[in-house]
CSV table of C-alpha atoms in Angstrom, one decimal:
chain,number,residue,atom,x,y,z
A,203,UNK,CA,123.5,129.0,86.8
A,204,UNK,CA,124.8,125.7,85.9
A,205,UNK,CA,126.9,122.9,86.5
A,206,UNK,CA,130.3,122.7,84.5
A,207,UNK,CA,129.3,120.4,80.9
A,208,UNK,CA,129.6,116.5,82.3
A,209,UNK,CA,129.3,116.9,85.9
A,210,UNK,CA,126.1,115.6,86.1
A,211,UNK,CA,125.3,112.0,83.9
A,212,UNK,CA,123.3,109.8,85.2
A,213,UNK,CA,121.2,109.7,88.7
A,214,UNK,CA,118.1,110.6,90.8
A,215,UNK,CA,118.2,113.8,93.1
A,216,UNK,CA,115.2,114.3,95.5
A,217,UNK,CA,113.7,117.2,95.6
A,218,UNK,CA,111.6,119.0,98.2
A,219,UNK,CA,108.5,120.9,96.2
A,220,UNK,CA,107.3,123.9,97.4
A,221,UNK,CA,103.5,125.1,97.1
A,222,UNK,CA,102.8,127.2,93.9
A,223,UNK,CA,104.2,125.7,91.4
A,224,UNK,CA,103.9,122.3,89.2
A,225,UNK,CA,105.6,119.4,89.4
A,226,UNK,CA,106.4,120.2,85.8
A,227,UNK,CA,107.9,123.9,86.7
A,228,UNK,CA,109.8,122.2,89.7
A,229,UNK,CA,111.1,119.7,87.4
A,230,UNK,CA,112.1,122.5,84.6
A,231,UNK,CA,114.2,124.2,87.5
A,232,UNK,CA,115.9,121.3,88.1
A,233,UNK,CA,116.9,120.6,84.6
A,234,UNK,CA,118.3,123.9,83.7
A,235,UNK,CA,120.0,124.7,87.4
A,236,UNK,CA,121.6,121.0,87.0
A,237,UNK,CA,122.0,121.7,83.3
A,238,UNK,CA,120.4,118.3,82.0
A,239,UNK,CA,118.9,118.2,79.1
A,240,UNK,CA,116.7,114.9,79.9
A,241,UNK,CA,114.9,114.7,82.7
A,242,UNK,CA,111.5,113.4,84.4
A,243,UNK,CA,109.7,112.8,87.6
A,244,UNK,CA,108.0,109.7,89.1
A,245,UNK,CA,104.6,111.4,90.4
A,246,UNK,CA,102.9,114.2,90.0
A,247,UNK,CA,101.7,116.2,93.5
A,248,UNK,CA,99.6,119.2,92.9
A,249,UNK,CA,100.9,122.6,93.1
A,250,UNK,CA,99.7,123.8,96.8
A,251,UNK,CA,101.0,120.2,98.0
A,252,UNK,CA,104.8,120.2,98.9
A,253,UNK,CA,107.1,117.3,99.7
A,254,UNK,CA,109.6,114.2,97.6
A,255,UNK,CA,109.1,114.7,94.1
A,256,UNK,CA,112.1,111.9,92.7
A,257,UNK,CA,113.7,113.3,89.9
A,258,UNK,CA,115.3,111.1,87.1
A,259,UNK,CA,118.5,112.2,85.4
A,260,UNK,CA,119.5,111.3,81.9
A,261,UNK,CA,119.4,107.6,80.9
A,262,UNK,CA,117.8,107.4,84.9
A,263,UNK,CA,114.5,108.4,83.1
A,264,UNK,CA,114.2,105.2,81.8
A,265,UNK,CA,113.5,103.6,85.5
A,266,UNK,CA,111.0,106.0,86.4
A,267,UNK,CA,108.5,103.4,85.4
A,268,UNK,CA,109.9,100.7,88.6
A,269,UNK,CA,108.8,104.1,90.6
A,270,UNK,CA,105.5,105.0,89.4
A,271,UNK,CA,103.3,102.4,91.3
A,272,UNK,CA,105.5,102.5,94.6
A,273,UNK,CA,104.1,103.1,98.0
A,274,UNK,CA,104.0,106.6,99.2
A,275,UNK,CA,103.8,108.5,102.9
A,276,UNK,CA,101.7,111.6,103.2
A,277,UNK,CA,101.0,114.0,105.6
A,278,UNK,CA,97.7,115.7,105.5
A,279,UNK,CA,95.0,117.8,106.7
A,280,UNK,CA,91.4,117.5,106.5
A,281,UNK,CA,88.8,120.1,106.3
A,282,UNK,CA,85.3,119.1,107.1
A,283,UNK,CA,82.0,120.6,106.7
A,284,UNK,CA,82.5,121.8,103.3
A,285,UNK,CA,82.8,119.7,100.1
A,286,UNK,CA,84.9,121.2,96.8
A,287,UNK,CA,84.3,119.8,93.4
A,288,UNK,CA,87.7,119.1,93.0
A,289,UNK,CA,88.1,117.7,96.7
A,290,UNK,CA,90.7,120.4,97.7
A,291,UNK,CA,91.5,123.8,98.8
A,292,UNK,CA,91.5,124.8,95.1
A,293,UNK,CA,88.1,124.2,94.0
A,294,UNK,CA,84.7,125.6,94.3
A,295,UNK,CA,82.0,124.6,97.3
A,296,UNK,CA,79.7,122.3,96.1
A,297,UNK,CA,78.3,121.6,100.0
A,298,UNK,CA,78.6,123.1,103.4
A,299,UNK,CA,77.4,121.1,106.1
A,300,UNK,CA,79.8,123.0,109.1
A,301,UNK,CA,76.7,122.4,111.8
A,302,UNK,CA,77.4,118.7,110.9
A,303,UNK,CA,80.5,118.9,111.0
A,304,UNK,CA,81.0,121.0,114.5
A,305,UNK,CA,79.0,118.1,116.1
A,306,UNK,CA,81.7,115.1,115.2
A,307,UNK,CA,83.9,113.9,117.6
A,308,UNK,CA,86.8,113.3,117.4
A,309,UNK,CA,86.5,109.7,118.2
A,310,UNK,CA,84.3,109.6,115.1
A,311,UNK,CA,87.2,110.8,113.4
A,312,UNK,CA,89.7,108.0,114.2
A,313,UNK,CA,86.7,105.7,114.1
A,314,UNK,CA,86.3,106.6,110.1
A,315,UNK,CA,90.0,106.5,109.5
A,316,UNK,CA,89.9,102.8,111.0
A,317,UNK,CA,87.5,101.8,108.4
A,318,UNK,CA,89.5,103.1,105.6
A,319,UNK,CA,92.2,101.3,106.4
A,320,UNK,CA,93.1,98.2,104.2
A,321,UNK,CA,92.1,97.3,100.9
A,322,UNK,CA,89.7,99.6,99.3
A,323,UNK,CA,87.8,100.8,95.9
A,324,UNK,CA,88.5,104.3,95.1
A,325,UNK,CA,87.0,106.7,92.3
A,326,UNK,CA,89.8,108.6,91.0
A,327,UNK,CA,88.7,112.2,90.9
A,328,UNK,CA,87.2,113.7,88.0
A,329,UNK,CA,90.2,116.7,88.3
A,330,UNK,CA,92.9,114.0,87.9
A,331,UNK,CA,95.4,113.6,85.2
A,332,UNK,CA,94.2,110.4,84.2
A,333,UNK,CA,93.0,110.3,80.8
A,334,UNK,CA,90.2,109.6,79.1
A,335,UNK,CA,90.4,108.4,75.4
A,336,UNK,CA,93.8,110.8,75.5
A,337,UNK,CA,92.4,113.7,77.1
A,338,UNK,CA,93.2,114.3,80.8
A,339,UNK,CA,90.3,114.6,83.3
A,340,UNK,CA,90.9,117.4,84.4
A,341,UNK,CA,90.4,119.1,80.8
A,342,UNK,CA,87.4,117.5,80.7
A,343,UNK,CA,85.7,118.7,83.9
A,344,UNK,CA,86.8,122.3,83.5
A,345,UNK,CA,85.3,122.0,79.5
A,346,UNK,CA,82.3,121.0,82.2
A,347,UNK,CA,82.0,117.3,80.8
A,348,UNK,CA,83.1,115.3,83.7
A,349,UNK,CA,84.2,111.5,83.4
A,350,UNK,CA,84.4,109.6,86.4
A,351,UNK,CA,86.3,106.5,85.9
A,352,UNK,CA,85.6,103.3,87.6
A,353,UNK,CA,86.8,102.4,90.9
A,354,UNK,CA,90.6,101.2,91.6
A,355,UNK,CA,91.5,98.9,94.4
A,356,UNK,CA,94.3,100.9,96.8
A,357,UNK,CA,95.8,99.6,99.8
A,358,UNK,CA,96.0,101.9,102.6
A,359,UNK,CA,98.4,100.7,104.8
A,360,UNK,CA,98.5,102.7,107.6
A,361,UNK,CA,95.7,105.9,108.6
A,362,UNK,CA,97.0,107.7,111.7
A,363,UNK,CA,95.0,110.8,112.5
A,364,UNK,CA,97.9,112.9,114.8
A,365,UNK,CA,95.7,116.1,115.4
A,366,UNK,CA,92.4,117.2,115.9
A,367,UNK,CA,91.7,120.9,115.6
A,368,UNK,CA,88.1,121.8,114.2
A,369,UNK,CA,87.0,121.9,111.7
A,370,UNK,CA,90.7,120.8,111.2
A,371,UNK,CA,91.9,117.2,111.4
A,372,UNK,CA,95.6,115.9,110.5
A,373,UNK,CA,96.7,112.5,109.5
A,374,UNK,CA,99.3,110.6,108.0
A,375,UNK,CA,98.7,108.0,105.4
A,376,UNK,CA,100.6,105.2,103.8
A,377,UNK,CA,99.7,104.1,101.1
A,378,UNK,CA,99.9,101.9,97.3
A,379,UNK,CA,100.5,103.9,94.4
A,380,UNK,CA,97.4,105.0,92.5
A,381,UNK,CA,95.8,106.3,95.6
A,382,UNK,CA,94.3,110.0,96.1
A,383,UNK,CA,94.5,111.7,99.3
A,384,UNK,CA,91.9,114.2,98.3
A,385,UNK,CA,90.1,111.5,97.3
A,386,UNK,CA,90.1,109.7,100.4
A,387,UNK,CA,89.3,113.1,102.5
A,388,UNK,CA,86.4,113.5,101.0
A,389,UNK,CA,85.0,109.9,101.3
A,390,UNK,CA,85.8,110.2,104.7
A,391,UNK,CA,83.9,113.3,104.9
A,392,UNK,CA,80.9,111.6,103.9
A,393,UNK,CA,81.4,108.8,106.2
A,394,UNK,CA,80.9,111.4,108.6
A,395,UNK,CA,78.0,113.1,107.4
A,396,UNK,CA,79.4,116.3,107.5
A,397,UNK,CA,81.8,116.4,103.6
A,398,UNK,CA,85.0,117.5,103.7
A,399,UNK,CA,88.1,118.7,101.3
A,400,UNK,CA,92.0,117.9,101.3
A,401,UNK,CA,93.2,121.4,103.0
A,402,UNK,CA,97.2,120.9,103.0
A,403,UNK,CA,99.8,118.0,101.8
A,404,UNK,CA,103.0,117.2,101.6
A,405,UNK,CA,104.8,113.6,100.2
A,406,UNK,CA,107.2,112.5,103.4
A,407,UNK,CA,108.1,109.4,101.3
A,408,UNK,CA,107.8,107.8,97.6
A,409,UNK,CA,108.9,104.3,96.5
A,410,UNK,CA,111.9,104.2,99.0
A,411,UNK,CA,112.9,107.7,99.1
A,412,UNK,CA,112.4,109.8,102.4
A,413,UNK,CA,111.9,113.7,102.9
A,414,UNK,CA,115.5,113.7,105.1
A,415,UNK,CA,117.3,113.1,101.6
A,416,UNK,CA,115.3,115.7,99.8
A,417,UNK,CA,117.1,119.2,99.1
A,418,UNK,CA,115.1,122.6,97.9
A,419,UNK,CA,115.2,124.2,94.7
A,420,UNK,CA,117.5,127.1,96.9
A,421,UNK,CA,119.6,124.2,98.2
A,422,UNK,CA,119.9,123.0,94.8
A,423,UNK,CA,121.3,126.3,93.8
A,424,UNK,CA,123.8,126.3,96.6
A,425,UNK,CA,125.3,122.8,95.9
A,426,UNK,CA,125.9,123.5,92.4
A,427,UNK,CA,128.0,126.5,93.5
A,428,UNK,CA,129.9,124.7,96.2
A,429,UNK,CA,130.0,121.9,93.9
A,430,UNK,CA,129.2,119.4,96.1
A,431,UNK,CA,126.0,118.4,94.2
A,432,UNK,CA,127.1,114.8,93.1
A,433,UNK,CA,126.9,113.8,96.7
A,434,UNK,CA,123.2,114.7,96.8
A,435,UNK,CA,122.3,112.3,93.4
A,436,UNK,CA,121.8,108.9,93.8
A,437,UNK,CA,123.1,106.6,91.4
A,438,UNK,CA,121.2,104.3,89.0
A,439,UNK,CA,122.4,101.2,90.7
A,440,UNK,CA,121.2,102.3,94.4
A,441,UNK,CA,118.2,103.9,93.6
A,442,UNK,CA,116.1,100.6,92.7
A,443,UNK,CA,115.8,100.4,96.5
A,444,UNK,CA,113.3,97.4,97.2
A,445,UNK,CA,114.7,95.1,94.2
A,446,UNK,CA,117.2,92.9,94.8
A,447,UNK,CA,120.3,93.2,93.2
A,448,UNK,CA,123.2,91.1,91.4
A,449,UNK,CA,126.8,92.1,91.0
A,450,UNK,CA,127.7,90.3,87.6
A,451,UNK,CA,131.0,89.0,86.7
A,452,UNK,CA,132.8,90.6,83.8
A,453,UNK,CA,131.7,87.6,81.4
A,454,UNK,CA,128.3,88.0,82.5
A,455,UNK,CA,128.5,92.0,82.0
A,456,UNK,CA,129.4,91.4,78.6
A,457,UNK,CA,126.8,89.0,77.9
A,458,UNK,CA,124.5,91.8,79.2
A,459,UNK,CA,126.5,94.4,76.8
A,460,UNK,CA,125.3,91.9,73.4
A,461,UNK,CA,122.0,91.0,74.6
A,462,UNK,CA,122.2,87.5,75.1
A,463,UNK,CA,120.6,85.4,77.1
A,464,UNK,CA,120.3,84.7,80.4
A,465,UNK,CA,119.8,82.4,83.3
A,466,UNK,CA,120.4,82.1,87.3
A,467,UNK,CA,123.9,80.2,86.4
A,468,UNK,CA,125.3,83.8,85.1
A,469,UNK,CA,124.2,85.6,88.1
A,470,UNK,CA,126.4,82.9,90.7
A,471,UNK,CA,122.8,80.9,91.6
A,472,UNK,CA,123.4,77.3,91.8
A,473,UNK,CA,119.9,76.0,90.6
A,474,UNK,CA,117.1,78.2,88.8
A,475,UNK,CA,113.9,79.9,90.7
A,476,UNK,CA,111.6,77.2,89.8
A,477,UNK,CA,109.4,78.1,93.4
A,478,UNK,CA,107.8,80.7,91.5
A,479,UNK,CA,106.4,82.2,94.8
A,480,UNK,CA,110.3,83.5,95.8
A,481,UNK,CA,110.4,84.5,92.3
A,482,UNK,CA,111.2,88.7,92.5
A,483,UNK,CA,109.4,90.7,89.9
A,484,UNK,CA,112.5,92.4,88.9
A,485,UNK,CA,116.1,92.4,89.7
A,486,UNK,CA,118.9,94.7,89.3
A,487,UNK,CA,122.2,93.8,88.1
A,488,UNK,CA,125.3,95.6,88.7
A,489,UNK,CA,129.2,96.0,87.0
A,490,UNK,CA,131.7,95.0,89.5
A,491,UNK,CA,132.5,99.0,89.0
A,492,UNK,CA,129.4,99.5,90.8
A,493,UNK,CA,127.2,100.8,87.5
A,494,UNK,CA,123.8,99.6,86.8
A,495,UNK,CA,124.0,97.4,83.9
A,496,UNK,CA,120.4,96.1,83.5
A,497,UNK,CA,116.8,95.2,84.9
A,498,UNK,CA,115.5,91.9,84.2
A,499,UNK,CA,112.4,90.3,84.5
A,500,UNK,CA,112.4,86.7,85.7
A,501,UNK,CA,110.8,83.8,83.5
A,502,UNK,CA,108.2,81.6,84.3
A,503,UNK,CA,110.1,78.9,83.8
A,504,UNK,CA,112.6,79.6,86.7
A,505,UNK,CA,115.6,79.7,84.6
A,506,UNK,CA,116.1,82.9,82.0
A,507,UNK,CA,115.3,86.6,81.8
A,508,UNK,CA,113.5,88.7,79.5
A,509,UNK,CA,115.4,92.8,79.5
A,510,UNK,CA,113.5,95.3,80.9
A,511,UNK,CA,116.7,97.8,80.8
A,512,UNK,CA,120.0,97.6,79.2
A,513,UNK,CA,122.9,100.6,80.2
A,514,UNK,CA,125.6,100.6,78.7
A,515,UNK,CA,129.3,101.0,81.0
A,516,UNK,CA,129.9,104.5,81.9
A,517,UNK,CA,133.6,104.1,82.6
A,518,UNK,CA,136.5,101.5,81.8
A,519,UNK,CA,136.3,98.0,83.6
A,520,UNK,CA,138.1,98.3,87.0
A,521,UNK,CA,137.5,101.8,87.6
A,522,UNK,CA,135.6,102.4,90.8
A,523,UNK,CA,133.2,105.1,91.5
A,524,UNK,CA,134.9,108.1,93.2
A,525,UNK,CA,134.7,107.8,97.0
A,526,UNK,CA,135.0,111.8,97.4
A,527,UNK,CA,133.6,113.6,100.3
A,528,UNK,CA,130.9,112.6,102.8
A,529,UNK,CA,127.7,111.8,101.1
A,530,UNK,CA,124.6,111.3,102.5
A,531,UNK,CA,123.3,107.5,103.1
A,532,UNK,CA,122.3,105.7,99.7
A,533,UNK,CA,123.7,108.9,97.6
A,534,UNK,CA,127.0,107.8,96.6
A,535,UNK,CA,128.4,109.3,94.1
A,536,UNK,CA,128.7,107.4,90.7
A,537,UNK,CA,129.4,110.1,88.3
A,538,UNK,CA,132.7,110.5,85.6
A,539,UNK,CA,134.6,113.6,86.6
């Protein structure tokens, strides 16, 4: 099953990821029920975890980077009493300490989660896909030659345990990219005395998008038949949610088009960013069409641009994305017919 050739370009659809398979596999059904040929996804989760896995179509691959380190919303739940050596459901015991475990309170619970809050060093786990000297982690520890990396600094912004059910305990955790929720139950778990593993997960939220916007692999099915996929892919130029964006003028898009250089002047500023504080890592600049045209990193100097990301025009100057049918917020549809 697949879409009619050139219905699909350019975009990012959302996807809800069920337990039991990769990221990879989810990511393969997407690609050949959307039939894309190039495709990729901005964050692994592991296969019993569920939730927003952001999918990148076409010539959107090449700003899955901009997602990669973006904050991200989980929803959890903690087993205690027993450690794993892979901190989850999915590996084997290493500990049980359940008679510790049955005495903790669950004020001791929220008590612990309080203390993780914030900035904090955490050792990636040694079943990761990080890699060490080009080898992932996880090859390593199963080969049963473990390498613990050193310790990152995380942010957690937000630790909310919502329910207490022993030896259960759900939370809800916001967090910077780069942080491991099975990771961060099990340091909890020794907080407590008692161990614990990561026992369920799913992503609510990654870099800007939400689990409301997010459609199934069977709901992916069912919009390519009805053919209202389009409004369920968000284009390039709105999916850069959190950087601020630049409609250019049509001498300034061609300028883009050739590469040449930039400063605040071609973007309607009156002066440069010389306060280097209000200075945005990145910006976005759009056609007047409504197409993504580039990502730029500002200078130092307050004035020009180096190009992160160049795109060329997808349609004729003046023509205007499609308005079409109701589309869900943030998912117009900015796709040739």
């Amino acid at each position: 099953m697949q879409l009619e050739k050139g219905a699909v370009n350019h975009g990012i659809i959302v996807v809800d990821k069920p337990s039991g398979i990769t990221s990879a596999k989810a990511l393969d059904k997407v690609k050949k029920t959307l039939g894309v040929k190039k495709a990729g996804h901005t964050g692994t989760l592991d296969p019993f975890a569920t939730g927003v896995l952001v999918c990148c179509l076409g010539a959107a691959t090449r700003l899955a980077r901009f997602f990669l380190h973006g904050d991200k919303t989980y929803e959890a739940v903690m087993h205690l009493g027993i450690e794993t050596d892979t901190q989850d459901l999915t590996g084997e015991v290493t500990s049980r300490m359940e008679a510790e475990a049955a005495q903790v309170t669950p004020e001791q619970i929220r008590e612990a989660a309080a203390r993780f809050q914030g900035e904090i060093d955490q050792f990636p786990p040694v079943y990761s896909a990080l890699k060490h000297q080009g080898v992932p982690l996880y090859k390593l520890a199963r080969k049963g030659t473990p390498v613990q990396k050193e310790a990152r600094r995380i942010t957690i912004y937000s630790l909310d345990v919502t329910d207490i059910n022993p030896p259960m305990a759900g939370f809800t955790a916001r967090c910077s990219g780069g942080a491991y929720i099975r990771t961060l139950c099990a340091d909890m778990g020794r907080e407590l005395g008692c161990g614990a593993h990561l026992h369920a997960l799913r992503r609510t939220e990654n870099s800007g998008f939400f689990i409301e916007e997010a459609v199934t692999l069977d709901q992916l099915e069912d919009l390519v038949l009805s053919g209202k996929i389009n409004e369920h892919v968000v284009p390039m130029a709105h999916a850069l949610r959190q950087m601020p964006e630049y409609t250019a003028s049509s001498q300034t898009a061609r300028k883009i088009t050739h590469g040449a250089a930039l400063t605040w002047l071609d973007l309607g500023e009156k002066t440069g960013r010389q306060d280097l504080q209000d200075n945005p890592k990145h910006i976005k600049v759009a056609s007047q069409e409504g197409d993504l045209l580039a990502v730029l990193t500002p200078k130092t100097d307050g004035i020009g641009f180096t190009y992160e990301c160049v795109f060329p025009p997808t349609r004729p100057v003046g023509r205007r994305h499609s308005k079409g049918a109701p589309m869900l917020p943030n998912a117009r549809n900015s796709f040739n017919s």
